[in-house]
mmCIF file of C-alpha atoms in Angstrom:
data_model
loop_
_atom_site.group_PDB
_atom_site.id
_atom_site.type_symbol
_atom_site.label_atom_id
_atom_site.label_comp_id
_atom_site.label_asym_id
_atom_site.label_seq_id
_atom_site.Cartn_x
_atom_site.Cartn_y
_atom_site.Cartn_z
ATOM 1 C CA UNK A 4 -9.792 40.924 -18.797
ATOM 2 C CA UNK A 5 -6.219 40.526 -17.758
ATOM 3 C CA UNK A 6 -4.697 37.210 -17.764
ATOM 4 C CA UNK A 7 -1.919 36.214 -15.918
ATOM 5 C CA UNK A 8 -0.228 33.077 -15.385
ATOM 6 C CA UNK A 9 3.124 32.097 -12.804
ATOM 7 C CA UNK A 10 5.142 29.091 -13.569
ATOM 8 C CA UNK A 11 6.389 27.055 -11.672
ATOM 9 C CA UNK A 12 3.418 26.413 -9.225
ATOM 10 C CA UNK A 13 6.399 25.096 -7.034
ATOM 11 C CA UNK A 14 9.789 25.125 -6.840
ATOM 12 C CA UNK A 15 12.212 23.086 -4.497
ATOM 13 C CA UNK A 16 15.982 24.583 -4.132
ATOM 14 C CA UNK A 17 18.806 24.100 -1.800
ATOM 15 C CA UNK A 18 19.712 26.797 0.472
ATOM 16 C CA UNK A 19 22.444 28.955 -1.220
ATOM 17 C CA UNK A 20 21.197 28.460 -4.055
ATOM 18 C CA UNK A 21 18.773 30.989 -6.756
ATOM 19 C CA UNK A 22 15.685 30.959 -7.270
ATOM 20 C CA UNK A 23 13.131 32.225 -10.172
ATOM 21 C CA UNK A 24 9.347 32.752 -10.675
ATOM 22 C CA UNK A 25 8.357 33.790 -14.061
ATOM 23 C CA UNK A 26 4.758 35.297 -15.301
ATOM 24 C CA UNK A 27 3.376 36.297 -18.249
ATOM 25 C CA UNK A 28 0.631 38.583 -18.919
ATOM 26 C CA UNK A 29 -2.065 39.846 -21.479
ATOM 27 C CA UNK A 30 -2.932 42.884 -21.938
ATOM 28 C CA UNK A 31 -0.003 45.368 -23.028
ATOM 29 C CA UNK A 32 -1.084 47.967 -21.447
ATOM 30 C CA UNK A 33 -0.743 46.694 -18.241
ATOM 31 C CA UNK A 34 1.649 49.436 -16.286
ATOM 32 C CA UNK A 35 2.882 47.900 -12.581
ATOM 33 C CA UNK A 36 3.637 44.846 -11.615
ATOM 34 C CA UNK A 37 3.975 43.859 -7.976
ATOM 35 C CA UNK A 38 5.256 40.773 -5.976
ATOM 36 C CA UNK A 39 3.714 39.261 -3.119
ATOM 37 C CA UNK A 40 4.704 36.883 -0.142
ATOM 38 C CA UNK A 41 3.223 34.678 1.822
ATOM 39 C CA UNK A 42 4.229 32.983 4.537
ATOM 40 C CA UNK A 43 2.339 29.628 5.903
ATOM 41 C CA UNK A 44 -0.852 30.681 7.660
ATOM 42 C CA UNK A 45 -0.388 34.683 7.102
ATOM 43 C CA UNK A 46 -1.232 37.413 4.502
ATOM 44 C CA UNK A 47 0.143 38.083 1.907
ATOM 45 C CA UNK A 48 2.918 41.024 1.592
ATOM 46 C CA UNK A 49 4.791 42.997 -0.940
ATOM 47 C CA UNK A 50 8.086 42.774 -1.230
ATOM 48 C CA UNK A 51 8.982 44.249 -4.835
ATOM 49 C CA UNK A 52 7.388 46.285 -7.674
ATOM 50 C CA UNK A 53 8.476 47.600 -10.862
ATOM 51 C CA UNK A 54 6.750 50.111 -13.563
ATOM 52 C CA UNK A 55 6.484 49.418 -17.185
ATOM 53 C CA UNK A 56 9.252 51.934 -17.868
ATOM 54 C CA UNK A 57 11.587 50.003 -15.767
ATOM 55 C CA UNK A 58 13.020 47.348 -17.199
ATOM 56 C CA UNK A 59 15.287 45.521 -13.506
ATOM 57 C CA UNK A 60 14.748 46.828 -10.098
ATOM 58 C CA UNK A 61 16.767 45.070 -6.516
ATOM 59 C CA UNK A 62 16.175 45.294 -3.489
ATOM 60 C CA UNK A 63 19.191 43.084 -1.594
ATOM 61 C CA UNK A 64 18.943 39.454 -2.168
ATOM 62 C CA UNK A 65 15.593 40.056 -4.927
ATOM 63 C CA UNK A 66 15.245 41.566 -7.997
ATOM 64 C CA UNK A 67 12.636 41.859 -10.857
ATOM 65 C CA UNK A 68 12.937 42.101 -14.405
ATOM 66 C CA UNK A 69 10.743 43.091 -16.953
ATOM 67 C CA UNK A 70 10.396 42.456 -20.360
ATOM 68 C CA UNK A 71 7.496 44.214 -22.058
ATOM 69 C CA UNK A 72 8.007 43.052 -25.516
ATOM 70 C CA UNK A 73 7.797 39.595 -24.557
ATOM 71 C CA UNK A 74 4.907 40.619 -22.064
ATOM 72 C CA UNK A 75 6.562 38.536 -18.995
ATOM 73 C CA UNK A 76 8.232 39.568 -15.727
ATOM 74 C CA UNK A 77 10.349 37.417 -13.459
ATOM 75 C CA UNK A 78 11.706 37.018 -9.616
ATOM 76 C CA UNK A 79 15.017 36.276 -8.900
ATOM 77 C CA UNK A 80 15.866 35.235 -5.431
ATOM 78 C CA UNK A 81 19.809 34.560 -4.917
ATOM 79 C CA UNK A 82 21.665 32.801 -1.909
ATOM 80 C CA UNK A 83 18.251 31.214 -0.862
ATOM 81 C CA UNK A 84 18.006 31.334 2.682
ATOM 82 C CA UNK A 85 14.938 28.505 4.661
ATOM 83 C CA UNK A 86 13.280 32.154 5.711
ATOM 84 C CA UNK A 87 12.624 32.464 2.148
ATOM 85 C CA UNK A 88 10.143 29.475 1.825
ATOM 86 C CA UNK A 89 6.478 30.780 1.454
ATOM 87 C CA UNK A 90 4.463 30.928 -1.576
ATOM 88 C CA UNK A 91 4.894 33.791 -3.920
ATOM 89 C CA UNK A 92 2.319 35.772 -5.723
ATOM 90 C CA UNK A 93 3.031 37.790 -9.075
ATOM 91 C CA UNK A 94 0.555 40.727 -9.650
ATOM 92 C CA UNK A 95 -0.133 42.905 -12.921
ATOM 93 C CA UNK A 96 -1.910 46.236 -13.203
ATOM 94 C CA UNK A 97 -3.219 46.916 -16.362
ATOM 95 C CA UNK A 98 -7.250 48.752 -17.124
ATOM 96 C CA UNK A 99 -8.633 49.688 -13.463
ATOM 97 C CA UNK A 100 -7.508 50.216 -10.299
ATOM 98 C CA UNK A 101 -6.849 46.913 -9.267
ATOM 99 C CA UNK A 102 -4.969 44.086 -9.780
ATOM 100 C CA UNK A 103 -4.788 40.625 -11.035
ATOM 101 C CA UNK A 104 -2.940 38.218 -9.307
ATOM 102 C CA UNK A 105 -1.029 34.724 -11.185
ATOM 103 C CA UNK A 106 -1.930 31.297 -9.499
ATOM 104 C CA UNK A 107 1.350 31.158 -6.836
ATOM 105 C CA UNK A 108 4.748 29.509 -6.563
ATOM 106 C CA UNK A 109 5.117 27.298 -3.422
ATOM 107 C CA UNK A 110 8.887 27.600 -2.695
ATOM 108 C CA UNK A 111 10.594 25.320 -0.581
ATOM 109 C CA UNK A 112 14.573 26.220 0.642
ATOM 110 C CA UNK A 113 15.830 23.174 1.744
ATOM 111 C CA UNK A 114 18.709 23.674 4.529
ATOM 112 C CA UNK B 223 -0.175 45.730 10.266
ATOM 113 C CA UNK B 224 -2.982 46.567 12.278
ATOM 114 C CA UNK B 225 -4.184 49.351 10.882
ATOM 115 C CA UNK B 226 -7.033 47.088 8.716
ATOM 116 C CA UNK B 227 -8.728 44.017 10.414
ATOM 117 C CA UNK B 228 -10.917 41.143 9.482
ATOM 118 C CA UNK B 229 -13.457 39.487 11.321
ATOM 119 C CA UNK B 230 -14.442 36.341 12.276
ATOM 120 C CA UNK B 231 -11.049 35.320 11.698
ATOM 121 C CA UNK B 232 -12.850 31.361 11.654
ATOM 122 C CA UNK B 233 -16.680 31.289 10.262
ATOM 123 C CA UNK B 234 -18.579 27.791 9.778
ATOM 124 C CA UNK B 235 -21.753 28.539 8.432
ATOM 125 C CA UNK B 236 -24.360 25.995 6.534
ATOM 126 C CA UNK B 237 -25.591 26.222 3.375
ATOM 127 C CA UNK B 238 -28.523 28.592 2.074
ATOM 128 C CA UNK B 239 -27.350 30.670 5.166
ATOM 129 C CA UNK B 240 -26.856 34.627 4.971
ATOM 130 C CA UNK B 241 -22.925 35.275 5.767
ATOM 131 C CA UNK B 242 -21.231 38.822 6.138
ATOM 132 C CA UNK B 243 -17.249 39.093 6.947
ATOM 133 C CA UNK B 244 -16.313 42.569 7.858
ATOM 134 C CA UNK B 245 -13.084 44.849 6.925
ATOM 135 C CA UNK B 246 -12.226 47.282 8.699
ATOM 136 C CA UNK B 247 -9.377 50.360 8.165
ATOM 137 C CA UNK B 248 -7.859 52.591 10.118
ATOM 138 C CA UNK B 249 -5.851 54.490 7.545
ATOM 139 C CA UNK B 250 -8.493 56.066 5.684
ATOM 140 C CA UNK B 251 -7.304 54.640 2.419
ATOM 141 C CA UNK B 252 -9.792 55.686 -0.642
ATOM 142 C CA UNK B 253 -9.244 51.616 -2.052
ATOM 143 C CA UNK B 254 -10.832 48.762 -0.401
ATOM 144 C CA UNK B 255 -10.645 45.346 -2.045
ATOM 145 C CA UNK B 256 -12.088 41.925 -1.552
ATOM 146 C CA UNK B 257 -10.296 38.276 -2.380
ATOM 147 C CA UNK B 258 -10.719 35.382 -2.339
ATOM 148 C CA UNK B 259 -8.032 32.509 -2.027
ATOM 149 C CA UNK B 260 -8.110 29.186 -3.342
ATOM 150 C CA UNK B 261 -5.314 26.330 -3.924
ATOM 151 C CA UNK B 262 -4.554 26.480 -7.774
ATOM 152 C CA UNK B 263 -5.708 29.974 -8.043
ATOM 153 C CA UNK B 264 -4.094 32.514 -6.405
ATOM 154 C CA UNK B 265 -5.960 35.467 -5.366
ATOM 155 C CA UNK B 266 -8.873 36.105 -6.918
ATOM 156 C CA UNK B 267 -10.874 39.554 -6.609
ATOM 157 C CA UNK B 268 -14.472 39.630 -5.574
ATOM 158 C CA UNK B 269 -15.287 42.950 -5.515
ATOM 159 C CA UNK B 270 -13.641 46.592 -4.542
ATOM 160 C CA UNK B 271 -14.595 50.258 -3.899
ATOM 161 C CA UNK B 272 -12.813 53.468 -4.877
ATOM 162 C CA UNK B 273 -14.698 55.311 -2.113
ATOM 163 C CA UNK B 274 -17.390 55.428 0.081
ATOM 164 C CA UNK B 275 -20.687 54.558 -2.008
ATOM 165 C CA UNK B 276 -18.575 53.764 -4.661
ATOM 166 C CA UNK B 277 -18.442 49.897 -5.404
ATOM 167 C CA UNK B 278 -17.320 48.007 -8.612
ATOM 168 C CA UNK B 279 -17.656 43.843 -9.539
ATOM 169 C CA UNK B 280 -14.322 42.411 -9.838
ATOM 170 C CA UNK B 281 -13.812 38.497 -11.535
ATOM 171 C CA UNK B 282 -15.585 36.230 -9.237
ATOM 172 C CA UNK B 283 -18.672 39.024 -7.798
ATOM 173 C CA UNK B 284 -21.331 36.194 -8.431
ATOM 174 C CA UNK B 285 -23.512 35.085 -4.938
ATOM 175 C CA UNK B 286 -21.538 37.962 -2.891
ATOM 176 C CA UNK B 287 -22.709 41.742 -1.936
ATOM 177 C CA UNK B 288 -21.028 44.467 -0.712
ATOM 178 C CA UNK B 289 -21.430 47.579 1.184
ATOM 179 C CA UNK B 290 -19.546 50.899 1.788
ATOM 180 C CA UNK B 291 -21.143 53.588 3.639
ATOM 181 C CA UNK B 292 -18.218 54.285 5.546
ATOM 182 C CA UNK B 293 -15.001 54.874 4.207
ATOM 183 C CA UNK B 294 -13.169 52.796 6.579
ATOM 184 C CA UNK B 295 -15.617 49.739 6.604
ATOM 185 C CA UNK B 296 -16.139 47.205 3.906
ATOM 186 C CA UNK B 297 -18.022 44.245 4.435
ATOM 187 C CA UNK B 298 -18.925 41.438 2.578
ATOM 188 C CA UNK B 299 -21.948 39.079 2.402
ATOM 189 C CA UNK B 300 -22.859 35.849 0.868
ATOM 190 C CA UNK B 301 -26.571 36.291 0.563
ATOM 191 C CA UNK B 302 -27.034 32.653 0.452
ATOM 192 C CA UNK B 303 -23.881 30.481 1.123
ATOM 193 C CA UNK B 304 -22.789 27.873 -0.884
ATOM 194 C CA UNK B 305 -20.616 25.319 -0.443
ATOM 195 C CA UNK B 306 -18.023 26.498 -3.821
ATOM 196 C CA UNK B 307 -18.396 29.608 -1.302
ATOM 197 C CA UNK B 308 -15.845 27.822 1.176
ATOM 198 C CA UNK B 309 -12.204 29.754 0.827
ATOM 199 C CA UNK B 310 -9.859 31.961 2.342
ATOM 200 C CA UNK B 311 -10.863 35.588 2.169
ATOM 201 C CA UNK B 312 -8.628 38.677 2.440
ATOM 202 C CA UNK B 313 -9.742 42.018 2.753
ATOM 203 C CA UNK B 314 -6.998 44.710 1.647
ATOM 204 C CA UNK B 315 -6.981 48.593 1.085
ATOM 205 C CA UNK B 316 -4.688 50.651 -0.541
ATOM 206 C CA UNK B 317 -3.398 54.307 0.342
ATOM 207 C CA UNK B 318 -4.441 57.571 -2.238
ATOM 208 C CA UNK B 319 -0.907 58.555 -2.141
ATOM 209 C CA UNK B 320 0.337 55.251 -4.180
ATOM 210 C CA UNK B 321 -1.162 54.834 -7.764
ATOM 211 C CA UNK B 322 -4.757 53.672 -7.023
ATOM 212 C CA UNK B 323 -4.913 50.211 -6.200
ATOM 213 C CA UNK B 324 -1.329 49.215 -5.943
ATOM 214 C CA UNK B 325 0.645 48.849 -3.141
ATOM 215 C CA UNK B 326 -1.769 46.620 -1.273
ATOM 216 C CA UNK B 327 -1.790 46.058 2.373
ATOM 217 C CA UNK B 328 -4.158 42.973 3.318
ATOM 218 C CA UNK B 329 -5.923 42.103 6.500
ATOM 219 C CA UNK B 330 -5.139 38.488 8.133
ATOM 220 C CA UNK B 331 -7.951 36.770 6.564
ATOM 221 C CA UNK B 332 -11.307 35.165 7.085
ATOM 222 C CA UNK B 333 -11.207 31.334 6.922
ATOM 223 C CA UNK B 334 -15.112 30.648 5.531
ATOM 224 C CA UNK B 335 -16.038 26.698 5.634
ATOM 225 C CA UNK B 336 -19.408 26.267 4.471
ATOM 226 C CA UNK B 337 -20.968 22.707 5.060
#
C-alpha cells in the first residue's frame, strides 16, 4: 500500500516568520494530495489540495508544491501568525478511494 | 460542520467488552470513512464504505466491524475491546460531487479509553 511519511514531526518558528512541512510518498500513481489542520482538541480540516498535474497551488498566506518526479509535496506557510499553531496532516490519494494520511507536524508560532 | 456527528463523544469501556461508536450524516454523501488517531501516527484508516451495503478493510480493520445499512449511518464496533484499542476516532464522509474520497469532512471525534 501507499506509504507516506511528513518531516518534521514538529516545528517551532517565530511569528513572521515561514514555515514548511515536507512529505514524500510511494506509489507514483498516486493523483491528489490534500492538507489537513488541526487545531488542539478539534478535527481535523482541509485547507489546501493540489492534483498531480499541478505542479504549485496558493491560497493567501499557504501554498503547495508538488514535485512528482521526486515523489514529494510540501507546505509553505509565510508571515506565521500564533493562529497558525495546530498540527498539520499531509494526505496522498493514490489506488482507491481513500486516502493515506503522513504521521503530523506539531507547529508551534511563537509570538 | 454539523452536518455529520459522532457519538459518545467520551467512551470508557473495559476490556473483552463489545463497543460500537456511531457516525452519523446528514449530507447524503456516497463515502463514509473510519480513523483512527494516535500520537506518532497520524490518521490511520480502519475501514470505509462507498455506499450503503458496500464496505471495504482499510490498514488497521483488525478487532473492529462495521455496518452500513443506511446511507447516512456508519457505525463502528470493537467486538471485543482491547486495550491497543484505546485512541481517538474520527468518523468522516465525503460528497459524490468531489473525486471519491477526497475532500474529507470529519466528525468531532470519539475519545475511546479502554482499561
Amino acid at each position: 500500500g501507499e506509504n507516506v511519511e511528513q518531516h518534521p514531526s514538529t516545528l517551532s518558528v517565530q511569528e513572521g516568520d515561514s514555515a514548511v512541512i515536507k512529505c514524500t510518498y510511494s506509489d507514483s500513481a498516486s493523483n491528489y494530495f490534500p492538507w489537513y489542520k488541526q487545531e488542539l482538541g478539534k478535527r481535523p480540516q482541509l485547507i489546501i489540495d493540489i492534483r498531480s498535474n499541478v505542479g504549485e497551488k496558493k491560497d493567501q498566506r499557504i501554498a503547495v508544491t508538488l514535485n512528482k518526479t521526486a515523489k514529494h509535496f510540501s507546505l509553505h506557510i509565510t508571515e506565521t501568525q500564533p493562529e497558525d499553531s495546530a498540527v498539520y496532516f499531509c494526505a496522498v490519494k493514490a489506488a482507491g478511494n481513500k486516502l493515506t494520511f503522513g504521521g503530523g507536524t506539531r507547529v508551534l508560532v511563537k509570538p | 460542520d454539523a452536518g455529520i456527528t459522532q457519538s459518545p463523544r467520551y467512551k470508557i469501556t473495559e476490556t473483552g467488552r463489545q463497543v460500537t461508536l456511531m457516525c452519523h450524516q446528514t449530507w447524503s454523501h456516497s463515502y463514509m470513512f473510519w480513523y483512527r488517531q494516535d500520537l506518532g501516527h497520524g490518521l490511520r484508516l480502519i475501514y470505509y464504505s462507498a455506499a450503503a451495503d458496500i464496505t471495504d478493510k482499510g490498514e488497521v480493520p483488525d478487532g473492529y466491524v462495521v455496518s452500513r445499512s443506511k446511507t447516512e449511518n456508519f457505525p463502528l464496533t470493537l467486538e471485543s475491546a482491547t486495550r491497543s484499542q484505546t485512541s481517538v476516532y474520527f468518523c468522516a464522509s465525503s460528497p459524490p460531487r468531489q473525486g471519491a474520497g477526497e475532500k474529507l469532512f470529519f466528525g468531532s471525534g470519539t475519545q475511546l479509553s479502554v482499561l
